[in-house]
mmCIF file of C-alpha atoms in Angstrom:
data_model
loop_
_atom_site.group_PDB
_atom_site.id
_atom_site.type_symbol
_atom_site.label_atom_id
_atom_site.label_comp_id
_atom_site.label_asym_id
_atom_site.label_seq_id
_atom_site.Cartn_x
_atom_site.Cartn_y
_atom_site.Cartn_z
ATOM 1 C CA GLY A 1 87.441 105.066 79.130
ATOM 2 C CA ALA A 2 90.189 102.428 79.314
ATOM 3 C CA VAL A 3 88.027 99.470 78.379
ATOM 4 C CA VAL A 4 89.656 96.111 77.758
ATOM 5 C CA SER A 5 87.631 93.331 76.192
ATOM 6 C CA GLN A 6 88.565 89.679 76.511
ATOM 7 C CA HIS A 7 87.029 86.862 74.529
ATOM 8 C CA PRO A 8 85.802 84.216 75.096
ATOM 9 C CA SER A 9 84.693 84.539 78.696
ATOM 10 C CA ARG A 10 84.266 80.820 79.195
ATOM 11 C CA VAL A 11 85.764 77.796 77.474
ATOM 12 C CA ILE A 12 85.173 74.135 78.167
ATOM 13 C CA CYS A 13 87.029 71.693 75.952
ATOM 14 C CA LYS A 14 88.672 68.303 75.795
ATOM 15 C CA SER A 15 92.242 67.589 76.752
ATOM 16 C CA GLY A 16 94.613 68.107 73.824
ATOM 17 C CA THR A 17 92.684 70.995 72.322
ATOM 18 C CA SER A 18 94.368 74.330 71.649
ATOM 19 C CA VAL A 19 92.492 77.362 72.915
ATOM 20 C CA LYS A 20 92.915 80.935 71.715
ATOM 21 C CA ILE A 21 92.019 83.905 73.905
ATOM 22 C CA GLU A 22 91.796 87.453 72.575
ATOM 23 C CA CYS A 23 92.450 90.660 74.457
ATOM 24 C CA ARG A 24 91.485 93.995 72.935
ATOM 25 C CA SER A 25 91.850 97.549 74.157
ATOM 26 C CA LEU A 26 88.700 99.221 72.851
ATOM 27 C CA ASP A 27 89.256 102.916 73.381
ATOM 28 C CA PHE A 28 92.999 103.336 73.709
ATOM 29 C CA GLN A 29 96.229 102.069 72.248
ATOM 30 C CA ALA A 30 98.024 99.690 74.538
ATOM 31 C CA THR A 31 101.784 99.919 74.412
ATOM 32 C CA THR A 32 102.021 96.865 76.596
ATOM 33 C CA MET A 33 99.717 93.972 77.303
ATOM 34 C CA PHE A 34 100.054 91.455 80.086
ATOM 35 C CA TRP A 35 98.732 87.953 80.593
ATOM 36 C CA TYR A 36 97.963 86.606 84.050
ATOM 37 C CA ARG A 37 96.672 83.362 85.448
ATOM 38 C CA GLN A 38 94.748 82.929 88.666
ATOM 39 C CA PHE A 39 94.080 79.595 90.323
ATOM 40 C CA PRO A 40 91.265 79.356 92.900
ATOM 41 C CA LYS A 41 91.982 81.187 96.154
ATOM 42 C CA GLN A 42 95.326 82.403 94.839
ATOM 43 C CA SER A 43 96.805 85.689 93.639
ATOM 44 C CA LEU A 44 97.043 86.686 90.036
ATOM 45 C CA MET A 45 100.373 85.537 88.672
ATOM 46 C CA LEU A 46 102.000 87.234 85.720
ATOM 47 C CA MET A 47 102.671 84.840 82.872
ATOM 48 C CA ALA A 48 104.117 87.131 80.211
ATOM 49 C CA THR A 49 104.473 90.690 79.004
ATOM 50 C CA SER A 50 104.031 91.625 75.390
ATOM 51 C CA ASN A 51 104.740 94.732 73.379
ATOM 52 C CA GLU A 52 103.311 95.310 69.948
ATOM 53 C CA GLY A 53 105.493 93.874 67.207
ATOM 54 C CA SER A 54 108.000 92.156 69.456
ATOM 55 C CA LYS A 55 108.337 88.803 71.160
ATOM 56 C CA ALA A 56 106.710 88.345 74.503
ATOM 57 C CA THR A 57 108.760 88.158 77.672
ATOM 58 C CA TYR A 58 107.787 85.141 79.743
ATOM 59 C CA GLU A 59 108.043 84.800 83.492
ATOM 60 C CA GLN A 60 110.150 82.064 84.978
ATOM 61 C CA GLY A 61 108.403 78.718 84.868
ATOM 62 C CA VAL A 62 106.010 79.657 82.056
ATOM 63 C CA GLU A 63 106.583 77.611 78.909
ATOM 64 C CA LYS A 64 106.671 79.847 75.872
ATOM 65 C CA ASP A 65 105.927 76.948 73.515
ATOM 66 C CA LYS A 66 102.888 76.044 75.574
ATOM 67 C CA PHE A 67 101.498 79.548 75.887
ATOM 68 C CA LEU A 68 101.869 81.315 72.557
ATOM 69 C CA ILE A 69 101.431 85.067 72.622
ATOM 70 C CA ASN A 70 100.935 87.253 69.591
ATOM 71 C CA HIS A 71 100.701 91.029 69.884
ATOM 72 C CA ALA A 72 99.973 92.051 66.318
ATOM 73 C CA SER A 73 98.668 95.564 66.912
ATOM 74 C CA LEU A 74 98.375 98.231 69.575
ATOM 75 C CA THR A 75 94.861 97.067 70.358
ATOM 76 C CA LEU A 76 95.057 93.272 70.154
ATOM 77 C CA SER A 77 97.000 90.531 71.869
ATOM 78 C CA THR A 78 96.204 86.822 71.763
ATOM 79 C CA LEU A 79 97.155 83.954 74.042
ATOM 80 C CA THR A 80 96.975 80.422 72.667
ATOM 81 C CA VAL A 81 97.115 77.561 75.143
ATOM 82 C CA THR A 82 98.431 74.725 73.017
ATOM 83 C CA SER A 83 97.447 71.122 73.644
ATOM 84 C CA ALA A 84 95.680 72.089 76.856
ATOM 85 C CA HIS A 85 95.484 69.621 79.736
ATOM 86 C CA PRO A 86 93.371 69.621 82.900
ATOM 87 C CA GLU A 87 96.170 71.281 84.888
ATOM 88 C CA ASP A 88 95.893 74.277 82.532
ATOM 89 C CA SER A 89 92.365 74.901 83.790
ATOM 90 C CA SER A 90 92.428 78.349 85.348
ATOM 91 C CA PHE A 91 91.194 81.921 85.102
ATOM 92 C CA TYR A 92 93.241 83.740 82.459
ATOM 93 C CA ILE A 93 93.183 87.540 82.547
ATOM 94 C CA CYS A 94 94.800 90.069 80.271
ATOM 95 C CA SER A 95 95.575 93.671 81.016
ATOM 96 C CA ALA A 96 96.600 96.616 78.901
ATOM 97 C CA GLN A 97 98.672 99.640 79.655
ATOM 98 C CA THR A 98 99.447 102.817 77.808
ATOM 99 C CA GLY A 99 102.269 105.209 78.460
ATOM 100 C CA ASP A 100 104.862 104.764 81.158
ATOM 101 C CA PHE A 101 105.383 101.493 82.976
ATOM 102 C CA ASP A 102 104.157 102.967 86.259
ATOM 103 C CA GLN A 103 100.694 103.694 84.912
ATOM 104 C CA PRO A 104 97.739 101.533 86.029
ATOM 105 C CA GLN A 105 96.907 98.446 84.072
ATOM 106 C CA HIS A 106 93.343 97.949 82.898
ATOM 107 C CA PHE A 107 92.067 94.417 83.015
ATOM 108 C CA GLY A 108 89.928 92.420 80.665
ATOM 109 C CA ASP A 109 87.018 90.497 82.163
ATOM 110 C CA GLY A 110 88.905 87.228 82.110
ATOM 111 C CA THR A 111 88.514 83.829 80.499
ATOM 112 C CA ARG A 112 87.601 80.834 82.581
ATOM 113 C CA LEU A 113 89.191 77.799 80.979
ATOM 114 C CA SER A 114 88.129 74.296 81.909
ATOM 115 C CA ILE A 115 89.870 71.325 80.332
ATOM 116 C CA LEU A 116 88.081 68.019 80.705
ATOM 117 C CA ARG B 1 108.831 86.002 102.456
ATOM 118 C CA LYS B 2 106.174 87.024 99.940
ATOM 119 C CA GLU B 3 106.844 90.123 97.892
ATOM 120 C CA VAL B 4 103.497 91.632 98.813
ATOM 121 C CA GLU B 5 101.766 90.592 102.001
ATOM 122 C CA GLN B 6 98.306 91.506 103.134
ATOM 123 C CA ASP B 7 96.220 91.032 106.242
ATOM 124 C CA PRO B 8 94.689 87.590 106.271
ATOM 125 C CA GLY B 9 90.915 87.645 105.926
ATOM 126 C CA PRO B 10 88.088 87.449 105.846
ATOM 127 C CA PHE B 11 86.928 90.658 107.477
ATOM 128 C CA ASN B 12 83.272 90.483 108.479
ATOM 129 C CA VAL B 13 81.878 93.889 109.399
ATOM 130 C CA PRO B 14 78.440 95.467 109.794
ATOM 131 C CA GLU B 15 77.196 98.152 107.453
ATOM 132 C CA GLY B 16 78.503 101.566 108.410
ATOM 133 C CA ALA B 17 81.683 100.244 109.973
ATOM 134 C CA THR B 18 85.129 101.579 109.250
ATOM 135 C CA VAL B 19 87.595 98.950 108.119
ATOM 136 C CA ALA B 20 91.332 99.188 107.506
ATOM 137 C CA PHE B 21 93.491 96.940 105.374
ATOM 138 C CA ASN B 22 97.249 96.724 105.703
ATOM 139 C CA CYS B 23 99.861 95.676 103.203
ATOM 140 C CA THR B 24 103.635 95.444 103.221
ATOM 141 C CA TYR B 25 106.033 94.987 100.340
ATOM 142 C CA SER B 26 109.576 93.690 100.359
ATOM 143 C CA ASN B 27 111.242 95.427 97.426
ATOM 144 C CA SER B 28 112.225 98.979 98.315
ATOM 145 C CA ALA B 29 112.755 99.748 94.621
ATOM 146 C CA SER B 30 109.036 99.379 93.876
ATOM 147 C CA GLN B 31 107.818 102.354 91.933
ATOM 148 C CA SER B 32 104.080 102.629 92.153
ATOM 149 C CA PHE B 33 101.287 101.207 94.210
ATOM 150 C CA PHE B 34 97.625 100.469 93.784
ATOM 151 C CA TRP B 35 94.586 98.987 95.424
ATOM 152 C CA TYR B 36 92.401 96.842 93.203
ATOM 153 C CA ARG B 37 89.068 95.284 93.995
ATOM 154 C CA GLN B 38 88.108 91.825 92.775
ATOM 155 C CA ASP B 39 84.603 90.437 92.981
ATOM 156 C CA CYS B 40 84.095 86.709 93.043
ATOM 157 C CA ARG B 41 85.070 85.088 89.723
ATOM 158 C CA LYS B 42 85.606 88.480 88.088
ATOM 159 C CA GLU B 43 88.579 90.486 86.904
ATOM 160 C CA PRO B 44 90.354 92.970 89.216
ATOM 161 C CA LYS B 45 89.204 96.565 88.931
ATOM 162 C CA LEU B 46 91.387 99.501 89.854
ATOM 163 C CA LEU B 47 90.146 101.136 93.027
ATOM 164 C CA MET B 48 92.803 103.779 93.473
ATOM 165 C CA SER B 49 96.462 104.617 93.178
ATOM 166 C CA VAL B 50 98.446 105.110 96.354
ATOM 167 C CA TYR B 51 100.795 108.022 97.023
ATOM 168 C CA SER B 52 102.996 109.089 99.899
ATOM 169 C CA SER B 53 100.878 112.217 100.222
ATOM 170 C CA GLY B 54 97.783 110.090 100.650
ATOM 171 C CA ASN B 55 94.879 109.667 98.301
ATOM 172 C CA GLU B 56 91.221 110.041 99.161
ATOM 173 C CA ASP B 57 88.272 109.133 96.984
ATOM 174 C CA GLY B 58 84.965 109.472 98.754
ATOM 175 C CA ARG B 59 84.825 106.876 101.513
ATOM 176 C CA PHE B 60 88.172 105.391 100.545
ATOM 177 C CA THR B 61 91.559 106.623 101.739
ATOM 178 C CA ALA B 62 94.863 105.078 100.730
ATOM 179 C CA GLN B 63 98.245 105.808 102.232
ATOM 180 C CA LEU B 64 101.814 104.859 101.426
ATOM 181 C CA ASN B 65 104.774 104.886 103.786
ATOM 182 C CA ARG B 66 107.890 104.247 101.728
ATOM 183 C CA ALA B 67 110.206 104.203 104.735
ATOM 184 C CA SER B 68 108.379 101.287 106.318
ATOM 185 C CA GLN B 69 107.240 99.816 102.966
ATOM 186 C CA TYR B 70 103.682 99.856 104.144
ATOM 187 C CA ILE B 71 100.425 100.562 102.308
ATOM 188 C CA SER B 72 96.992 100.990 103.815
ATOM 189 C CA LEU B 73 93.408 101.298 102.693
ATOM 190 C CA LEU B 74 90.668 102.733 104.882
ATOM 191 C CA ILE B 75 87.008 102.312 104.035
ATOM 192 C CA ARG B 76 84.574 104.469 105.978
ATOM 193 C CA ASP B 77 80.836 103.936 106.307
ATOM 194 C CA SER B 78 81.063 100.564 104.598
ATOM 195 C CA LYS B 79 78.243 99.475 102.292
ATOM 196 C CA LEU B 80 76.990 96.033 101.380
ATOM 197 C CA SER B 81 78.359 96.655 97.890
ATOM 198 C CA ASP B 82 81.869 96.998 99.303
ATOM 199 C CA SER B 83 81.954 93.219 99.835
ATOM 200 C CA ALA B 84 84.792 91.941 97.665
ATOM 201 C CA THR B 85 88.438 90.936 97.822
ATOM 202 C CA TYR B 86 90.854 93.869 98.029
ATOM 203 C CA LEU B 87 94.194 93.419 96.339
ATOM 204 C CA CYS B 88 97.307 95.339 97.256
ATOM 205 C CA VAL B 89 99.390 95.715 94.118
ATOM 206 C CA VAL B 90 102.945 96.903 93.669
ATOM 207 C CA ASN B 91 104.588 97.883 90.405
ATOM 208 C CA GLN B 92 108.168 96.712 90.103
ATOM 209 C CA GLY B 93 109.800 97.773 86.878
ATOM 210 C CA GLY B 94 106.561 97.533 84.970
ATOM 211 C CA LYS B 95 105.440 94.245 86.483
ATOM 212 C CA LEU B 96 102.477 94.165 88.818
ATOM 213 C CA ILE B 97 102.985 92.037 91.897
ATOM 214 C CA PHE B 98 99.722 91.139 93.597
ATOM 215 C CA GLY B 99 99.108 90.419 97.223
ATOM 216 C CA GLN B 100 96.963 87.426 98.023
ATOM 217 C CA GLY B 101 94.023 89.702 98.730
ATOM 218 C CA THR B 102 91.891 90.359 101.778
ATOM 219 C CA GLU B 103 88.275 89.366 101.626
ATOM 220 C CA LEU B 104 85.743 91.818 103.011
ATOM 221 C CA SER B 105 82.187 90.857 103.806
ATOM 222 C CA VAL B 106 79.833 93.651 104.839
ATOM 223 C CA LYS B 107 76.695 92.427 106.584
ATOM 224 C CA PRO B 108 73.350 94.206 107.064
#
């Protein structure tokens, strides 16, 4: 159980393109979904937290107009990297959680984004 | 000071060895604690939750000491397949704070 699917797994595109990443909880309803970014040899860093039907909460230093998050249902959240530039190249990972905030988060398999 | 600090790696051990990872956290209000495993270029996978009473799952034992804000993970009889980066993770008000990870390499 607790499977989280993330799509696409790999994206290579030109600078200026907007890229949409989907995160789905397949066998449970996720009250909260999280978006992380991981640069090479670094820790995962939380970008934003989203709850179904409400606006995402962004971490300090993360531009909400750059990284658009939509959490339309209890099983789907999307992250759109708008007008992506090479410095946005990173490993983007979502996670989903059900129940109380102290429950484990279950991670998607990540999206490797490369902006040329 | 980092919020979650782990032993620097990498740890290179032979098969069958016992290896221990240490982790400290700075925020005493942290609510829950986990060890995750991350393979190269993959997503983190939950290994186990950590409790003050200790938690054992096969060859893996995790321990939490709230007084000293210290978390440990012990791997006994290590296997080649245990090679990965081990992430100490602390939940603070619903947010997961990740340590930088400790890389383990188990050699034949």
